[in-house]
Amino acid sequence: MPQIDTKTRILDAAEHLFARDGFHSTSLRAITGQAQVNLAAVNYHFGSKDALLQAVFERRLHPLNQIRQDLLEQVLHTARQQNIRPRVIDLIGSFIEPTLAFRQSESGAQDFTTLVGRALVEPDPTVRDCFIKLVTPLFLQLSAALQLALPQIPAEILQARLQFTLGAMGHTMCTLGRPPLELPGILPPLPAEKIAELLINYVSSGLEAPC
Amino acid sequence: MPQIDTKTRILDAAEHLFARDGFHSTSLRAITGQAQVNLAAVNYHFGSKDALLQAVFERRLHPLNQIRQDLLEQVLHTARQQNIRPRVIDLIGSFIEPTLAFRQSESGAQDFTTLVGRALVEPDPTVRDCFIKLVTPLFLQLSAALQLALPQIPAEILQARLQFTLGAMGHTMCTLGRPPLELPGILPPLPAEKIAELLINYVSSGLEAPC
DNA sequence: ACAAAATTAAAACGATCGTTTTAAATGAGC
DNA sequence: GCTCATTTAAAACGATCGTTTTAATTTTGT
């Protein structure tokens, strides 16, 4: 048995390359080359390139979403106990902060963050549907919780604002790893924790805006 | 001479397919097939697939950005005359509203909107760099104008918030054309004008949020 | 009308892709 | 130690890609 499992080496390489170059621009030969395994190993262990992508998503997303869901329910529980409405900033925080913590803990998590950010606007159904399926339950819970926190805002407006929020979060996740825009007069990027704090503040303000 | 110019037919088909399937997932054969021109016509008229993409961007973006820039300068001019700070909502509006008007005027503009939304988070440098180059000048102007409108907000924070704004706008442009998320309990999508109004309100609130 | 330039048409090239096949090597169970 | 299932290795397959080449056709200038 080699140092690291073959399946794991493939997953790590795929995660990195999918995030850096995109799903379709990454060949199985590039993945197996970086993972130092045989080309056929992908189809043997995962069945197909599509199935590999799903495995890449699931490996990280299942534990991460579990944490987010626990945090979300904790926020809702506390609010119920105190008989107050949950705060938007806490609800959004329960979604964003585990992402940041996860990002800083595991190696390769940075790549995954980028990958998830892309998946939100991915044109290809292969990638998009695979990802959407995994985040839909949590997304619905967050949506319902926000409705609870902001009862004065009509549902269809809140739904639109949630879409804006998804866009801001996804784009931020994408660009956290790389230089934001190579522009003249651009300031040095802030550390990830500061960005996350600013993002929570930004989207909370947008979600709570008077109609 | 056929009804419509060959170059135009290629541009129309490419715009539609790039927006629907993405740049790399669209083959020149699919484009020339839909445009009903010969395969070699793309390389003859544009030189390469990459150059075709750039032509697709430029055709729409040059006139659109001109309108946005005129509107932006008009807002700044009015503010100077009245000796007041420009309003964030007007600055953002000068960016978003021409997009909406353009989207509803020309046929194929809807596809282009989607295409631009994608380009913001595109992993491939071919697509990304080509697009970024065309919007950088206007983006810098908008950034400077916002700094003027919000002098109390530190530049690096405003820069981060502008990134969030770009993400929200890009994602919204992407999803305007298609069903937002195929979820249970999802509400019917609002009309584009209403979405644009909500978006302006949302990002203005986020940009102006107290630190 | 004719020569030259521009455009379109058809076919082929070389490269790369995901996948499959076939064979060799490795491991566990008895 | 032998058997059998698992895993890895190497090679090839068929398909599709962007691009180029060569020839036919149309348009333009005079």
Tab-separated table of C-alpha atoms (C1' of nucleotides) in Angstrom:
chain	number	residue	atom	x	y	z
A	1	MET	CA	0.000	0.000	0.000
A	2	PRO	CA	1.430	3.388	-0.935
A	3	GLN	CA	1.648	6.254	1.502
A	4	ILE	CA	-1.755	7.611	0.551
A	5	ASP	CA	-4.699	5.753	-0.868
A	6	THR	CA	-5.046	5.822	-4.637
A	7	LYS	CA	-8.624	7.072	-4.459
A	8	THR	CA	-7.599	9.877	-2.143
A	9	ARG	CA	-4.702	10.903	-4.358
A	10	ILE	CA	-7.083	11.073	-7.306
A	11	LEU	CA	-9.599	13.125	-5.328
A	12	ASP	CA	-6.935	15.573	-4.181
A	13	ALA	CA	-5.559	16.059	-7.676
A	14	ALA	CA	-9.017	16.384	-9.223
A	15	GLU	CA	-10.100	18.912	-6.620
A	16	HIS	CA	-7.059	21.032	-7.266
A	17	LEU	CA	-7.272	20.940	-11.038
A	18	PHE	CA	-11.044	21.305	-11.253
A	19	ALA	CA	-10.765	24.426	-9.118
A	20	ARG	CA	-7.842	25.868	-11.033
A	21	ASP	CA	-8.871	25.104	-14.611
A	22	GLY	CA	-12.526	24.097	-14.485
A	23	PHE	CA	-14.115	20.722	-14.989
A	24	HIS	CA	-14.082	20.514	-18.758
A	25	SER	CA	-10.614	21.945	-19.159
A	26	THR	CA	-9.154	19.339	-16.863
A	27	SER	CA	-8.330	16.022	-18.515
A	28	LEU	CA	-8.187	12.702	-16.763
A	29	ARG	CA	-4.623	12.475	-17.942
A	30	ALA	CA	-3.762	15.684	-16.096
A	31	ILE	CA	-5.417	14.338	-12.958
A	32	THR	CA	-3.814	10.922	-13.034
A	33	GLY	CA	-0.498	12.518	-13.930
A	34	GLN	CA	-0.548	14.773	-10.881
A	35	ALA	CA	-1.834	11.985	-8.664
A	36	GLN	CA	0.828	9.655	-10.045
A	37	VAL	CA	-1.643	6.882	-10.733
A	38	ASN	CA	-2.587	5.085	-13.887
A	39	LEU	CA	-5.056	6.671	-16.287
A	40	ALA	CA	-7.517	3.818	-15.980
A	41	ALA	CA	-7.615	4.147	-12.205
A	42	VAL	CA	-10.221	6.892	-12.394
A	43	ASN	CA	-12.682	4.789	-14.320
A	44	TYR	CA	-11.903	1.810	-12.163
A	45	HIS	CA	-12.436	3.499	-8.817
A	46	PHE	CA	-15.105	6.055	-9.702
A	47	GLY	CA	-16.685	4.824	-12.927
A	48	SER	CA	-16.418	7.996	-14.969
A	49	LYS	CA	-15.181	11.554	-14.933
A	50	ASP	CA	-18.652	12.784	-13.954
A	51	ALA	CA	-18.791	10.391	-11.018
A	52	LEU	CA	-15.365	11.608	-9.945
A	53	LEU	CA	-16.645	15.164	-9.836
A	54	GLN	CA	-19.534	14.120	-7.654
A	55	ALA	CA	-17.149	12.313	-5.318
A	56	VAL	CA	-14.999	15.444	-5.091
A	57	PHE	CA	-18.037	17.474	-4.082
A	58	GLU	CA	-19.421	14.968	-1.629
A	59	ARG	CA	-16.204	14.372	0.259
A	60	ARG	CA	-16.079	17.960	1.471
A	61	LEU	CA	-19.686	19.055	1.278
A	62	HIS	CA	-21.252	16.397	3.460
A	63	PRO	CA	-19.277	17.188	6.614
A	64	LEU	CA	-19.279	20.925	5.899
A	65	ASN	CA	-23.029	21.110	5.407
A	66	GLN	CA	-23.546	19.121	8.563
A	67	ILE	CA	-21.663	21.747	10.531
A	68	ARG	CA	-23.555	24.571	8.868
A	69	GLN	CA	-26.862	22.908	9.577
A	70	ASP	CA	-25.981	22.336	13.233
A	71	LEU	CA	-24.955	25.955	13.626
A	72	LEU	CA	-28.105	27.174	11.917
A	73	GLU	CA	-30.351	25.110	14.168
A	74	GLN	CA	-28.428	26.313	17.185
A	75	VAL	CA	-29.070	29.938	16.221
A	76	LEU	CA	-32.750	29.204	15.674
A	77	HIS	CA	-32.974	27.316	18.951
A	78	THR	CA	-31.429	30.146	20.948
A	79	ALA	CA	-33.797	32.638	19.387
A	80	ARG	CA	-36.809	30.468	20.204
A	81	GLN	CA	-35.680	30.085	23.808
A	82	GLN	CA	-35.347	33.843	24.230
A	83	ASN	CA	-38.586	34.335	22.309
A	84	ILE	CA	-36.946	36.732	19.850
A	85	ARG	CA	-36.420	36.634	16.138
A	86	PRO	CA	-33.087	35.217	14.972
A	87	ARG	CA	-30.633	37.829	13.762
A	88	VAL	CA	-29.817	37.898	10.072
A	89	ILE	CA	-26.141	38.298	10.812
A	90	ASP	CA	-26.140	35.090	12.837
A	91	LEU	CA	-27.995	33.135	10.190
A	92	ILE	CA	-25.632	34.255	7.451
A	93	GLY	CA	-22.721	33.660	9.770
A	94	SER	CA	-23.785	30.070	10.297
A	95	PHE	CA	-23.386	29.624	6.569
A	96	ILE	CA	-20.186	31.546	5.945
A	97	GLU	CA	-18.103	30.998	9.036
A	98	PRO	CA	-17.842	27.205	8.809
A	99	THR	CA	-16.668	27.690	5.245
A	100	LEU	CA	-13.893	29.940	6.418
A	101	ALA	CA	-12.899	27.692	9.291
A	102	PHE	CA	-12.881	24.699	6.979
A	103	ARG	CA	-10.887	26.646	4.443
A	104	GLN	CA	-8.148	27.373	6.908
A	105	SER	CA	-8.019	23.929	8.435
A	106	GLU	CA	-7.566	21.328	5.738
A	107	SER	CA	-5.068	21.518	2.958
A	108	GLY	CA	-6.820	21.491	-0.382
A	109	ALA	CA	-9.814	23.176	1.164
A	110	GLN	CA	-8.809	26.396	-0.504
A	111	ASP	CA	-9.177	24.725	-3.866
A	112	PHE	CA	-12.543	23.374	-2.870
A	113	THR	CA	-13.771	26.824	-1.922
A	114	THR	CA	-12.960	28.031	-5.393
A	115	LEU	CA	-14.642	25.021	-6.924
A	116	VAL	CA	-17.868	25.617	-5.028
A	117	GLY	CA	-17.885	29.284	-5.936
A	118	ARG	CA	-17.693	28.365	-9.588
A	119	ALA	CA	-20.368	25.714	-9.398
A	120	LEU	CA	-22.948	28.365	-8.539
A	121	VAL	CA	-22.734	29.912	-11.988
A	122	GLU	CA	-21.563	26.863	-13.904
A	123	PRO	CA	-23.242	26.585	-17.303
A	124	ASP	CA	-22.688	22.878	-17.654
A	125	PRO	CA	-25.528	20.824	-16.151
A	126	THR	CA	-23.107	18.050	-15.246
A	127	VAL	CA	-21.356	20.265	-12.759
A	128	ARG	CA	-24.233	22.465	-11.765
A	129	ASP	CA	-26.860	19.809	-11.098
A	130	CYS	CA	-24.409	17.699	-9.167
A	131	PHE	CA	-23.596	20.600	-6.867
A	132	ILE	CA	-27.095	22.030	-6.544
A	133	LYS	CA	-28.429	18.683	-5.392
A	134	LEU	CA	-26.001	18.665	-2.486
A	135	VAL	CA	-26.744	22.153	-1.182
A	136	THR	CA	-30.469	22.421	-1.815
A	137	PRO	CA	-31.640	21.121	1.581
A	138	LEU	CA	-29.432	23.497	3.528
A	139	PHE	CA	-30.304	26.364	1.228
A	140	LEU	CA	-34.017	25.820	1.848
A	141	GLN	CA	-33.450	25.814	5.583
A	142	LEU	CA	-31.524	29.059	5.397
A	143	SER	CA	-34.234	30.586	3.248
A	144	ALA	CA	-36.930	29.650	5.741
A	145	ALA	CA	-34.853	30.935	8.639
A	146	LEU	CA	-34.327	34.284	6.919
A	147	GLN	CA	-38.045	34.546	6.301
A	148	LEU	CA	-38.444	34.101	10.034
A	149	ALA	CA	-35.873	36.761	10.787
A	150	LEU	CA	-37.345	39.247	8.332
A	151	PRO	CA	-41.106	38.754	8.409
A	152	GLN	CA	-41.730	42.280	7.180
A	153	ILE	CA	-40.102	41.563	3.829
A	154	PRO	CA	-42.307	39.952	1.151
A	155	ALA	CA	-41.241	36.411	0.311
A	156	GLU	CA	-40.548	37.041	-3.362
A	157	ILE	CA	-38.312	40.003	-2.548
A	158	LEU	CA	-36.435	38.037	0.053
A	159	GLN	CA	-35.999	35.252	-2.460
A	160	ALA	CA	-34.445	37.662	-4.950
A	161	ARG	CA	-32.172	39.061	-2.253
A	162	LEU	CA	-31.095	35.568	-1.370
A	163	GLN	CA	-30.066	35.065	-4.972
A	164	PHE	CA	-27.994	38.244	-4.813
A	165	THR	CA	-26.436	36.943	-1.629
A	166	LEU	CA	-25.555	33.641	-3.255
A	167	GLY	CA	-23.887	35.533	-6.062
A	168	ALA	CA	-21.837	37.678	-3.721
A	169	MET	CA	-20.776	34.684	-1.670
A	170	GLY	CA	-19.932	32.537	-4.669
A	171	HIS	CA	-17.901	35.206	-6.347
A	172	THR	CA	-16.062	35.936	-3.132
A	173	MET	CA	-15.237	32.278	-2.657
A	174	CYS	CA	-13.903	32.161	-6.199
A	175	THR	CA	-11.666	35.171	-5.875
A	176	LEU	CA	-10.416	34.604	-2.337
A	177	GLY	CA	-7.603	32.437	-3.585
A	178	ARG	CA	-6.424	34.539	-6.469
A	179	PRO	CA	-5.676	38.197	-7.082
A	180	PRO	CA	-9.099	39.885	-7.363
A	181	LEU	CA	-8.638	41.947	-10.494
A	182	GLU	CA	-5.298	42.850	-11.935
A	183	LEU	CA	-5.997	46.553	-12.048
A	184	PRO	CA	-3.854	49.643	-11.719
A	185	GLY	CA	-4.309	51.303	-8.370
A	186	ILE	CA	-5.655	48.138	-6.799
A	187	LEU	CA	-5.077	47.749	-3.097
A	188	PRO	CA	-3.455	44.664	-1.556
A	189	PRO	CA	-6.088	42.032	-0.725
A	190	LEU	CA	-7.346	41.722	2.824
A	191	PRO	CA	-6.895	38.507	4.824
A	192	ALA	CA	-9.635	35.915	4.377
A	193	GLU	CA	-11.086	36.377	7.878
A	194	LYS	CA	-11.498	40.101	7.305
A	195	ILE	CA	-13.123	39.459	3.934
A	196	ALA	CA	-15.555	37.029	5.532
A	197	GLU	CA	-16.459	39.548	8.212
A	198	LEU	CA	-17.035	42.251	5.615
A	199	LEU	CA	-19.081	39.882	3.493
A	200	ILE	CA	-21.375	38.962	6.351
A	201	ASN	CA	-21.852	42.630	7.106
A	202	TYR	CA	-22.505	43.440	3.455
A	203	VAL	CA	-25.078	40.773	2.700
A	204	SER	CA	-26.829	41.269	6.026
A	205	SER	CA	-27.280	44.907	5.207
A	206	GLY	CA	-28.571	44.064	1.742
A	207	LEU	CA	-30.979	41.460	3.051
A	208	GLU	CA	-32.348	43.797	5.717
A	209	ALA	CA	-32.684	46.848	3.483
A	210	PRO	CA	-36.045	48.653	3.678
A	211	CYS	CA	-38.254	47.942	0.681
B	1	MET	CA	-25.353	38.256	-50.578
B	2	PRO	CA	-27.500	36.365	-48.113
B	3	GLN	CA	-30.065	38.079	-45.927
B	4	ILE	CA	-27.649	38.643	-43.071
B	5	ASP	CA	-23.903	39.027	-43.227
B	6	THR	CA	-21.894	35.871	-42.616
B	7	LYS	CA	-19.845	37.487	-39.878
B	8	THR	CA	-22.989	38.638	-38.120
B	9	ARG	CA	-24.592	35.227	-38.358
B	10	ILE	CA	-21.490	33.692	-36.806
B	11	LEU	CA	-21.451	36.283	-34.022
B	12	ASP	CA	-25.124	35.703	-33.251
B	13	ALA	CA	-24.760	31.947	-33.132
B	14	ALA	CA	-21.570	32.111	-31.071
B	15	GLU	CA	-23.116	34.524	-28.592
B	16	HIS	CA	-26.090	32.260	-28.105
B	17	LEU	CA	-24.114	29.052	-27.714
B	18	PHE	CA	-21.325	30.523	-25.592
B	19	ALA	CA	-23.971	31.823	-23.195
B	20	ARG	CA	-25.942	28.596	-23.129
B	21	ASP	CA	-23.137	26.038	-22.964
B	22	GLY	CA	-19.976	27.969	-22.138
B	23	PHE	CA	-16.983	28.742	-24.298
B	24	HIS	CA	-15.161	25.436	-24.126
B	25	SER	CA	-18.248	23.300	-24.454
B	26	THR	CA	-19.229	25.028	-27.665
B	27	SER	CA	-17.549	23.690	-30.788
B	28	LEU	CA	-16.941	25.652	-33.930
B	29	ARG	CA	-19.007	23.029	-35.696
B	30	ALA	CA	-21.986	23.778	-33.504
B	31	ILE	CA	-21.601	27.487	-34.185
B	32	THR	CA	-21.190	27.202	-37.939
B	33	GLY	CA	-24.013	24.674	-38.022
B	34	GLN	CA	-26.446	27.012	-36.309
B	35	ALA	CA	-25.235	29.973	-38.351
B	36	GLN	CA	-25.518	27.884	-41.508
B	37	VAL	CA	-22.065	28.819	-42.712
B	38	ASN	CA	-19.029	26.746	-43.534
B	39	LEU	CA	-16.780	25.522	-40.757
B	40	ALA	CA	-13.750	27.356	-42.101
B	41	ALA	CA	-15.604	30.672	-42.153
B	42	VAL	CA	-14.822	31.286	-38.488
B	43	ASN	CA	-11.088	31.029	-38.979
B	44	TYR	CA	-11.311	33.020	-42.170
B	45	HIS	CA	-13.257	35.943	-40.754
B	46	PHE	CA	-12.002	35.993	-37.188
B	47	GLY	CA	-8.724	34.088	-37.213
B	48	SER	CA	-9.417	31.687	-34.360
B	49	LYS	CA	-12.000	30.616	-31.828
B	50	ASP	CA	-10.413	32.874	-29.219
B	51	ALA	CA	-10.597	35.863	-31.523
B	52	LEU	CA	-14.236	35.071	-32.200
B	53	LEU	CA	-14.954	35.240	-28.485
B	54	GLN	CA	-13.310	38.617	-28.264
B	55	ALA	CA	-15.397	39.852	-31.205
B	56	VAL	CA	-18.549	38.608	-29.490
B	57	PHE	CA	-17.662	40.592	-26.383
B	58	GLU	CA	-16.614	43.735	-28.184
B	59	ARG	CA	-19.648	44.009	-30.412
B	60	ARG	CA	-21.959	44.500	-27.447
B	61	LEU	CA	-19.634	45.842	-24.798
B	62	HIS	CA	-18.254	48.853	-26.623
B	63	PRO	CA	-21.581	50.614	-27.162
B	64	LEU	CA	-22.959	49.452	-23.818
B	65	ASN	CA	-19.981	50.694	-21.852
B	66	GLN	CA	-20.151	54.001	-23.681
B	67	ILE	CA	-23.701	54.480	-22.461
B	68	ARG	CA	-22.779	53.483	-18.927
B	69	GLN	CA	-19.838	55.853	-18.903
B	70	ASP	CA	-21.966	58.754	-20.199
B	71	LEU	CA	-24.567	58.109	-17.547
B	72	LEU	CA	-21.944	57.865	-14.830
B	73	GLU	CA	-20.355	61.150	-15.813
B	74	GLN	CA	-23.753	62.773	-15.961
B	75	VAL	CA	-24.472	61.711	-12.387
B	76	LEU	CA	-21.089	63.017	-11.248
B	77	HIS	CA	-21.594	66.257	-13.140
B	78	THR	CA	-24.979	66.903	-11.593
B	79	ALA	CA	-23.597	66.268	-8.134
B	80	ARG	CA	-20.713	68.655	-8.723
B	81	GLN	CA	-23.049	71.361	-9.940
B	82	GLN	CA	-25.229	71.060	-6.849
B	83	ASN	CA	-22.107	70.778	-4.708
B	84	ILE	CA	-23.305	67.539	-3.107
B	85	ARG	CA	-21.937	64.029	-3.072
B	86	PRO	CA	-23.249	61.689	-5.756
B	87	ARG	CA	-25.755	59.155	-4.493
B	88	VAL	CA	-24.668	55.503	-4.425
B	89	ILE	CA	-27.981	54.419	-5.855
B	90	ASP	CA	-27.464	56.666	-8.882
B	91	LEU	CA	-23.927	55.445	-9.468
B	92	ILE	CA	-24.958	51.820	-9.304
B	93	GLY	CA	-27.977	52.599	-11.420
B	94	SER	CA	-25.783	54.066	-14.132
B	95	PHE	CA	-24.134	50.679	-14.334
B	96	ILE	CA	-27.136	48.392	-14.073
B	97	GLU	CA	-29.924	50.227	-15.854
B	98	PRO	CA	-28.281	50.445	-19.281
B	99	THR	CA	-27.715	46.713	-19.032
B	100	LEU	CA	-31.399	46.167	-18.482
B	101	ALA	CA	-32.481	48.538	-21.228
B	102	PHE	CA	-30.041	46.928	-23.615
B	103	ARG	CA	-31.238	43.512	-22.564
B	104	GLN	CA	-34.811	44.334	-23.471
B	105	SER	CA	-34.040	46.103	-26.724
B	106	GLU	CA	-31.937	43.884	-28.909
B	107	SER	CA	-32.598	40.268	-29.636
B	108	GLY	CA	-29.719	38.117	-28.493
B	109	ALA	CA	-28.938	40.614	-25.790
B	110	GLN	CA	-30.391	38.240	-23.262
B	111	ASP	CA	-27.766	35.686	-24.216
B	112	PHE	CA	-25.076	38.297	-23.939
B	113	THR	CA	-26.159	39.190	-20.440
B	114	THR	CA	-25.718	35.604	-19.401
B	115	LEU	CA	-22.347	35.461	-21.097
B	116	VAL	CA	-21.062	38.508	-19.254
B	117	GLY	CA	-22.308	37.199	-15.943
B	118	ARG	CA	-20.323	34.031	-16.466
B	119	ALA	CA	-17.178	35.803	-17.565
B	120	LEU	CA	-16.840	37.348	-14.117
B	121	VAL	CA	-16.109	34.006	-12.514
B	122	GLU	CA	-14.701	32.213	-15.523
B	123	PRO	CA	-11.716	30.047	-14.631
B	124	ASP	CA	-10.264	30.008	-18.117
B	125	PRO	CA	-7.882	32.910	-18.732
B	126	THR	CA	-8.868	32.991	-22.394
B	127	VAL	CA	-12.380	34.064	-21.524
B	128	ARG	CA	-11.655	35.950	-18.352
B	129	ASP	CA	-8.777	38.111	-19.523
B	130	CYS	CA	-10.554	38.986	-22.714
B	131	PHE	CA	-13.579	40.224	-20.792
B	132	ILE	CA	-11.746	41.918	-17.938
B	133	LYS	CA	-9.752	44.007	-20.368
B	134	LEU	CA	-12.925	45.461	-21.815
B	135	VAL	CA	-14.564	46.449	-18.540
B	136	THR	CA	-11.573	47.562	-16.513
B	137	PRO	CA	-11.694	51.263	-17.449
B	138	LEU	CA	-15.346	51.617	-16.573
B	139	PHE	CA	-14.899	49.604	-13.421
B	140	LEU	CA	-12.138	51.902	-12.243
B	141	GLN	CA	-14.302	54.939	-12.884
B	142	LEU	CA	-17.152	53.422	-10.920
B	143	SER	CA	-14.795	52.571	-8.091
B	144	ALA	CA	-13.489	56.124	-7.913
B	145	ALA	CA	-17.011	57.532	-8.036
B	146	LEU	CA	-18.117	55.310	-5.169
B	147	GLN	CA	-15.134	56.424	-3.143
B	148	LEU	CA	-16.379	59.957	-3.721
B	149	ALA	CA	-19.895	59.066	-2.678
B	150	LEU	CA	-18.770	57.228	0.443
B	151	PRO	CA	-15.706	59.077	1.757
B	152	GLN	CA	-16.283	57.779	5.283
B	153	ILE	CA	-15.623	54.185	4.215
B	154	PRO	CA	-11.981	53.054	4.082
B	155	ALA	CA	-10.785	52.361	0.581
B	156	GLU	CA	-9.871	48.720	1.177
B	157	ILE	CA	-13.294	48.001	2.646
B	158	LEU	CA	-15.044	49.684	-0.220
B	159	GLN	CA	-12.927	47.688	-2.601
B	160	ALA	CA	-14.031	44.445	-0.984
B	161	ARG	CA	-17.654	45.572	-1.070
B	162	LEU	CA	-17.300	46.357	-4.731
B	163	GLN	CA	-16.163	42.796	-5.286
B	164	PHE	CA	-19.246	41.525	-3.476
B	165	THR	CA	-21.322	43.804	-5.680
B	166	LEU	CA	-19.720	42.444	-8.821
B	167	GLY	CA	-20.540	38.943	-7.661
B	168	ALA	CA	-24.173	39.760	-6.957
B	169	MET	CA	-24.570	41.511	-10.303
B	170	GLY	CA	-22.821	38.782	-12.267
B	171	HIS	CA	-24.799	35.997	-10.702
B	172	THR	CA	-28.021	37.884	-11.246
B	173	MET	CA	-27.212	38.440	-14.894
B	174	CYS	CA	-26.502	34.745	-15.260
B	175	THR	CA	-29.721	33.583	-13.701
B	176	LEU	CA	-32.067	36.186	-15.152
B	177	GLY	CA	-32.595	34.110	-18.250
B	178	ARG	CA	-33.106	30.750	-16.665
B	179	PRO	CA	-35.082	29.340	-13.741
B	180	PRO	CA	-33.147	30.436	-10.628
B	181	LEU	CA	-32.944	27.167	-8.733
B	182	GLU	CA	-35.210	24.244	-9.342
B	183	LEU	CA	-36.314	23.928	-5.758
B	184	PRO	CA	-39.502	22.826	-4.073
B	185	GLY	CA	-41.477	25.767	-2.738
B	186	ILE	CA	-39.759	28.186	-5.054
B	187	LEU	CA	-41.761	31.245	-6.035
B	188	PRO	CA	-42.287	32.303	-9.659
B	189	PRO	CA	-39.479	34.606	-10.799
B	190	LEU	CA	-40.046	38.347	-10.834
B	191	PRO	CA	-39.846	40.361	-14.064
B	192	ALA	CA	-36.385	41.572	-15.023
B	193	GLU	CA	-37.123	45.243	-14.297
B	194	LYS	CA	-38.243	44.393	-10.783
B	195	ILE	CA	-35.157	42.265	-10.236
B	196	ALA	CA	-32.939	45.118	-11.403
B	197	GLU	CA	-34.646	47.527	-9.023
B	198	LEU	CA	-34.247	45.122	-6.122
B	199	LEU	CA	-30.627	44.528	-7.042
B	200	ILE	CA	-29.804	48.225	-7.067
B	201	ASN	CA	-31.463	48.574	-3.702
B	202	TYR	CA	-29.637	45.548	-2.314
B	203	VAL	CA	-26.113	46.449	-3.377
B	204	SER	CA	-26.574	50.108	-2.463
B	205	SER	CA	-27.519	49.069	1.033
B	206	GLY	CA	-24.541	46.744	1.222
B	207	LEU	CA	-22.131	49.362	-0.048
B	208	GLU	CA	-23.401	51.995	2.363
B	209	ALA	CA	-23.508	49.749	5.424
B	210	PRO	CA	-21.854	51.191	8.562
B	211	CYS	CA	-18.463	49.658	9.248
C	1	DA	C1'	-15.889	41.158	-70.265
C	2	DC	C1'	-11.923	39.944	-67.882
C	3	DA	C1'	-8.362	39.656	-64.372
C	4	DA	C1'	-7.675	39.911	-59.465
C	5	DA	C1'	-9.251	39.716	-54.950
C	6	DA	C1'	-12.412	38.118	-51.586
C	7	DT	C1'	-15.288	34.625	-49.956
C	8	DT	C1'	-17.277	30.024	-49.514
C	9	DA	C1'	-16.976	24.986	-49.831
C	10	DA	C1'	-15.148	20.437	-48.889
C	11	DA	C1'	-11.823	17.511	-47.141
C	12	DA	C1'	-8.206	16.283	-44.389
C	13	DC	C1'	-4.606	16.815	-40.501
C	14	DG	C1'	-2.735	16.259	-36.083
C	15	DA	C1'	-3.862	16.363	-31.391
C	16	DT	C1'	-6.497	15.330	-27.390
C	17	DC	C1'	-10.358	13.596	-25.160
C	18	DG	C1'	-13.062	9.823	-22.120
C	19	DT	C1'	-13.389	5.212	-22.130
C	20	DT	C1'	-12.432	0.255	-22.835
C	21	DT	C1'	-9.707	-3.737	-23.320
C	22	DT	C1'	-6.158	-6.891	-22.222
C	23	DA	C1'	-2.511	-8.255	-19.468
C	24	DA	C1'	0.463	-8.087	-15.420
C	25	DA	C1'	1.050	-7.527	-10.560
C	26	DT	C1'	-0.575	-7.655	-5.849
C	27	DG	C1'	-3.301	-8.986	-2.015
C	28	DA	C1'	-6.212	-11.889	1.190
C	29	DG	C1'	-8.246	-16.490	2.596
C	30	DC	C1'	-7.710	-21.264	3.239
D	1	DG	C1'	1.743	-22.410	-1.505
D	2	DC	C1'	-1.997	-22.017	-4.243
D	3	DT	C1'	-6.323	-19.837	-5.718
D	4	DC	C1'	-9.062	-16.232	-6.663
D	5	DA	C1'	-10.518	-11.520	-6.380
D	6	DT	C1'	-8.645	-6.849	-6.330
D	7	DT	C1'	-5.855	-3.446	-8.084
D	8	DT	C1'	-2.498	-1.439	-11.272
D	9	DA	C1'	-0.310	-1.083	-15.806
D	10	DA	C1'	-0.079	-0.378	-20.786
D	11	DA	C1'	-2.094	0.054	-25.066
D	12	DA	C1'	-5.563	0.969	-28.122
D	13	DC	C1'	-10.347	2.634	-29.699
D	14	DG	C1'	-13.606	5.705	-31.515
D	15	DA	C1'	-15.026	10.311	-31.344
D	16	DT	C1'	-14.449	15.182	-31.415
D	17	DC	C1'	-11.794	19.153	-31.334
D	18	DG	C1'	-9.451	23.615	-33.643
D	19	DT	C1'	-7.081	24.462	-37.542
D	20	DT	C1'	-5.189	24.155	-42.261
D	21	DT	C1'	-5.150	23.111	-47.030
D	22	DT	C1'	-6.850	23.047	-51.583
D	23	DA	C1'	-10.237	23.996	-54.803
D	24	DA	C1'	-14.471	26.151	-56.425
D	25	DT	C1'	-17.228	30.183	-56.423
D	26	DT	C1'	-18.530	34.883	-56.070
D	27	DT	C1'	-17.540	39.668	-55.971
D	28	DT	C1'	-14.949	43.761	-57.257
D	29	DG	C1'	-12.327	47.027	-60.077
D	30	DT	C1'	-11.327	48.588	-64.529
